[in-house]
Short mmCIF file of C-alpha atoms and ligand atoms in Angstrom, two decimals:
data_model
loop_
_atom_site.label_atom_id
_atom_site.label_comp_id
_atom_site.label_asym_id
_atom_site.label_seq_id
_atom_site.Cartn_x
_atom_site.Cartn_y
_atom_site.Cartn_z
CA UNK G 973 21.98 7.78 -16.15
CA UNK G 974 19.06 5.33 -15.34
CA UNK G 975 18.42 2.85 -12.53
CA UNK G 976 20.96 0.76 -10.52
CA UNK G 977 19.86 -1.78 -8.14
CA UNK G 978 21.24 -3.65 -5.14
CA UNK G 979 19.58 -6.96 -3.83
CA UNK G 980 19.22 -7.57 -0.36
CA UNK G 981 18.32 -11.40 0.88
CA UNK G 982 16.09 -10.98 4.10
CA UNK G 983 14.78 -13.27 6.42
CA UNK G 984 14.91 -17.22 7.08
CA UNK G 985 13.48 -17.27 3.24
CA UNK G 986 16.04 -15.66 2.01
CA UNK G 987 13.94 -13.15 0.09
CA UNK G 988 15.12 -10.77 -2.31
CA UNK G 989 14.24 -7.29 -0.94
CA UNK G 990 15.79 -4.80 -3.71
CA UNK G 991 16.80 -1.34 -3.76
CA UNK G 992 15.93 0.48 -7.06
CA UNK G 993 17.96 3.18 -7.50
CA UNK G 994 17.44 6.51 -9.42
CA UNK G 995 21.14 7.42 -10.58
CA UNK G 996 20.13 11.01 -11.33
CA UNK G 997 18.48 11.78 -7.85
CA UNK G 998 20.02 8.84 -5.83
CA UNK G 999 16.43 8.46 -4.46
CA UNK G 1000 15.51 4.66 -3.87
CA UNK G 1001 12.20 2.56 -3.72
CA UNK G 1002 12.69 -0.34 -1.55
CA UNK G 1003 10.59 -3.06 -2.87
CA UNK G 1004 9.61 -6.13 -0.82
CA UNK G 1005 11.17 -5.63 2.51
CA UNK G 1006 9.88 -8.58 4.03
CA UNK G 1007 12.26 -8.19 7.58
CA UNK G 1008 15.90 -7.74 8.55
CA UNK G 1009 15.10 -4.06 8.86
CA UNK G 1010 18.51 -3.07 10.34
CA UNK G 1011 20.11 -4.76 7.50
CA UNK G 1012 18.16 -2.78 4.75
CA UNK G 1013 18.94 0.14 6.75
CA UNK G 1014 22.72 -0.48 6.84
CA UNK G 1015 22.58 -0.82 3.26
CA UNK G 1016 20.69 2.28 2.39
CA UNK G 1017 23.37 4.12 4.61
CA UNK G 1018 26.40 2.41 2.78
CA UNK G 1019 25.02 3.15 -0.79
CA UNK G 1020 24.50 6.86 0.55
CA UNK G 1021 20.46 6.81 -1.14
CA UNK G 1022 17.68 8.36 -0.02
CA UNK G 1023 14.62 5.90 0.27
CA UNK G 1024 11.54 7.73 -1.34
CA UNK G 1025 8.92 4.86 -1.56
CA UNK G 1026 8.25 1.33 -0.49
CA UNK G 1027 7.17 -1.02 -3.20
CA UNK G 1028 5.47 -4.33 -2.54
CA UNK G 1029 4.78 -7.18 -5.14
CA UNK G 1030 2.53 -9.30 -3.08
CA UNK G 1031 1.08 -9.94 0.45
CA UNK G 1032 3.18 -12.90 1.49
CA UNK G 1033 4.62 -12.21 4.97
CA UNK G 1034 8.34 -12.97 3.72
CA UNK G 1035 7.82 -9.96 1.44
CA UNK G 1036 6.11 -7.65 3.29
CA UNK G 1037 7.05 -8.33 7.15
CA UNK G 1038 9.21 -5.24 7.57
CA UNK G 1039 6.86 -2.97 5.68
CA UNK G 1040 4.84 -1.37 8.46
CA UNK G 1041 8.05 -0.85 10.62
CA UNK G 1042 10.07 0.62 7.84
CA UNK G 1043 7.39 2.81 6.42
CA UNK G 1044 6.86 4.39 9.94
CA UNK G 1045 10.68 4.40 10.67
CA UNK G 1046 11.38 6.20 7.25
CA UNK G 1047 8.38 8.06 6.76
CA UNK G 1048 7.62 6.66 3.40
CA UNK G 1049 4.51 6.05 1.35
CA UNK G 1050 3.76 2.22 0.59
CA UNK G 1051 2.39 1.42 -3.10
CA UNK G 1052 1.57 -2.12 -4.21
CA UNK G 1053 0.58 -4.90 -4.19
CA UNK G 1054 -3.07 -5.14 -6.08
CA UNK G 1055 -6.16 -4.96 -4.10
CA UNK G 1056 -7.09 -8.65 -4.57
CA UNK G 1057 -4.07 -9.48 -1.98
CA UNK G 1058 -6.06 -7.62 0.76
CA UNK G 1059 -6.80 -10.90 2.29
CA UNK G 1060 -3.35 -11.85 2.72
CA UNK G 1061 -2.41 -8.32 4.56
CA UNK G 1062 -5.70 -9.23 6.50
CA UNK G 1063 -4.19 -12.31 7.86
CA UNK G 1064 -0.96 -11.30 9.10
CA UNK G 1065 -1.28 -13.03 12.68
CA UNK G 1066 -2.16 -16.74 11.08
CA UNK G 1067 0.59 -15.95 8.31
CA UNK G 1068 3.00 -15.19 11.29
CA UNK G 1069 2.12 -18.53 12.67
CA UNK G 1070 2.26 -20.44 9.14
CA UNK G 1071 5.95 -18.70 8.01
CA UNK G 1072 7.17 -19.06 11.88
CA UNK G 1073 7.99 -15.15 11.98
CA UNK G 1074 8.36 -12.63 14.86
CA UNK G 1075 5.83 -10.68 15.20
CA UNK G 1076 5.26 -7.38 12.97
CA UNK G 1077 2.53 -5.33 12.07
CA UNK G 1078 0.10 -5.23 9.07
CA UNK G 1079 -0.40 -2.04 6.81
CA UNK G 1080 -3.16 -0.63 4.79
CA UNK G 1081 -0.92 0.59 0.98
CA UNK G 1082 -1.14 4.14 0.50
CA UNK G 1083 -2.06 3.42 -3.02
CA UNK G 1084 -3.25 0.06 -4.40
CA UNK G 1085 -1.55 -0.95 -7.64
CA UNK G 1086 -3.43 -1.80 -11.04
CA UNK G 1087 -2.54 -3.57 -14.00
CA UNK G 1088 -1.20 -0.08 -16.70
CA UNK G 1089 -0.26 2.01 -13.46
CA UNK G 1090 3.11 3.81 -13.11
CA UNK G 1091 5.17 4.46 -9.96
CA UNK G 1092 8.10 6.90 -9.67
CA UNK G 1093 11.31 6.58 -8.20
CA UNK G 1094 13.42 10.13 -8.52
CA UNK G 1095 13.09 10.52 -12.19
CA UNK G 1096 12.90 6.98 -13.19
CA UNK G 1097 9.09 5.24 -14.00
CA UNK G 1098 8.02 2.08 -13.65
CA UNK G 1099 5.44 0.16 -15.18
CA UNK G 1100 3.12 -2.08 -13.02
CA UNK G 1101 2.06 -5.32 -14.10
CA UNK G 1102 -0.55 -7.20 -12.70
CA UNK G 1103 0.47 -10.77 -12.79
CA UNK G 1104 -1.93 -13.17 -10.65
CA UNK G 1105 -1.65 -16.64 -10.08
CA UNK G 1106 0.98 -16.97 -7.35
CA UNK G 1107 -1.44 -14.90 -5.39
CA UNK G 1108 -4.50 -13.18 -6.85
CA UNK G 1109 -3.35 -9.31 -6.45
CA UNK G 1110 0.66 -10.25 -7.29
CA UNK G 1111 2.33 -7.08 -9.46
CA UNK G 1112 5.41 -7.25 -11.00
CA UNK G 1113 7.45 -3.75 -11.43
CA UNK G 1114 9.28 -2.71 -15.11
CA UNK G 1115 11.54 -0.47 -16.14
CA UNK G 1116 12.03 -0.42 -19.74
CA UNK G 1117 15.16 1.69 -20.21
CA UNK G 1118 17.07 -0.60 -18.29
CA UNK G 1119 15.56 -3.68 -19.08
CA UNK G 1120 14.67 -4.82 -15.89
CA UNK G 1121 12.07 -6.43 -14.09
CA UNK G 1122 11.33 -6.99 -10.46
CA UNK G 1123 8.76 -10.10 -10.66
CA UNK G 1124 8.40 -11.15 -6.79
CA UNK G 1125 7.28 -14.90 -6.76
CA UNK G 1126 5.85 -14.97 -10.30
CA UNK G 1127 9.10 -16.54 -12.03
CA UNK G 1128 12.40 -17.83 -10.54
CA UNK G 1129 15.62 -19.00 -12.37
CA UNK G 1130 14.38 -22.52 -13.49
CA UNK G 1131 11.19 -22.47 -11.53
CA UNK G 1132 8.03 -20.71 -11.15
CA UNK G 1133 6.07 -19.54 -7.86
CA UNK G 1134 3.88 -21.89 -5.78
CA UNK G 1135 -0.08 -22.00 -6.61
CA UNK G 1136 -1.25 -24.16 -3.50
CA UNK G 1137 -1.84 -21.53 -1.56
CA UNK G 1138 -5.19 -20.18 -1.16
CA UNK G 1139 -6.62 -18.33 -4.32
CA UNK G 1140 -3.55 -19.61 -5.76
CA UNK G 1141 -4.00 -20.75 -9.52
CA UNK G 1142 -1.52 -22.58 -11.65
CA UNK G 1143 -3.22 -22.05 -15.02
CA UNK G 1144 -3.45 -18.33 -14.31
CA UNK G 1145 0.24 -18.01 -12.92
CA UNK G 1146 1.41 -19.79 -16.44
CA UNK G 1147 -0.68 -17.17 -18.50
CA UNK G 1148 0.47 -14.35 -16.70
CA UNK G 1149 4.25 -15.58 -17.57
CA UNK G 1150 3.53 -16.02 -20.93
CA UNK G 1151 1.21 -13.38 -21.65
CA UNK G 1152 2.46 -10.68 -19.57
CA UNK G 1153 6.20 -11.16 -19.44
CA UNK G 1154 7.74 -12.94 -22.18
CA UNK G 1155 6.02 -10.20 -24.71
CA UNK G 1156 8.59 -7.67 -22.78
CA UNK G 1157 11.17 -9.59 -24.81
CA UNK G 1158 14.05 -12.25 -24.24
CA UNK G 1159 16.56 -9.42 -23.30
CA UNK G 1160 14.78 -8.69 -20.25
CA UNK G 1161 16.76 -9.34 -16.83
CA UNK G 1162 14.64 -9.98 -13.78
CA UNK G 1163 15.01 -10.09 -9.92
CA UNK G 1164 13.09 -13.07 -8.65
CA UNK G 1165 11.68 -13.45 -5.30
CA UNK G 1166 14.24 -15.69 -4.37
CA UNK G 1167 17.30 -16.90 -5.79
CA UNK G 1168 19.75 -15.92 -8.14
CA UNK G 1169 18.69 -13.61 -11.33
CA UNK G 1170 18.03 -14.56 -15.06
CA UNK G 1171 16.78 -13.32 -18.08
CA UNK G 1172 13.27 -14.16 -19.71
CA UNK G 1173 15.18 -15.45 -22.88
CA UNK G 1174 17.05 -18.05 -20.58
CA UNK G 1175 13.69 -19.01 -18.89
CA UNK G 1176 11.76 -19.36 -22.36
CA UNK G 1177 14.48 -21.59 -23.34
CA UNK G 1178 15.08 -23.73 -20.23
CA UNK G 1179 12.29 -23.32 -17.72
CA UNK G 1180 10.66 -26.49 -17.38
CA UNK G 1181 7.32 -25.13 -16.52
CA UNK G 1182 7.19 -22.06 -18.66
CA UNK G 1183 9.63 -22.69 -21.85
CA UNK G 1184 8.38 -22.54 -25.36
ZN1 LIG E 72 5.14 -15.27 -2.11
#
């Protein structure tokens, strides 16, 4: 018994919201509910899981646009991102304009996360790793037993996150990937913020930005 997952692409950005489900308790974490709340709720019903917590990788609207509404509707705590992303959460009105989003409310996380923290989903424990570069407060979630990482916009299949946003930094992002993700192992599969899954080993081999 371990952790299973369901990927739900949401918003016009096809952001990968994911459900991380503890197979023993059927409790689920909703990671990065960027919007399309009705779609997310439909999947929760279909999978017959019990939503327990909302986890947030970083403050960009396509990842957090639905957090406030979903947290209220389901009475869920919100954990993440790391506090340096607070300026993105404070900038909801301008983000709505930039991203061309429907109106949504900002939120204050129940708990800001830091490197080395852990979060619980049912009986499963996820490790929190701070991976700045795309945004300064970006975190990823890692479940060692199932060799699965949810990495938001740090790393994609064949690419990496943008670093041209305020407080983005290309060198910092490359260091985050090489120094914090690669040591987790080649066999780690990951859910990126957008697009298809891959493994760290595959990206080490062929990703033009971070291959070694
Ligand atoms: Zn982003």
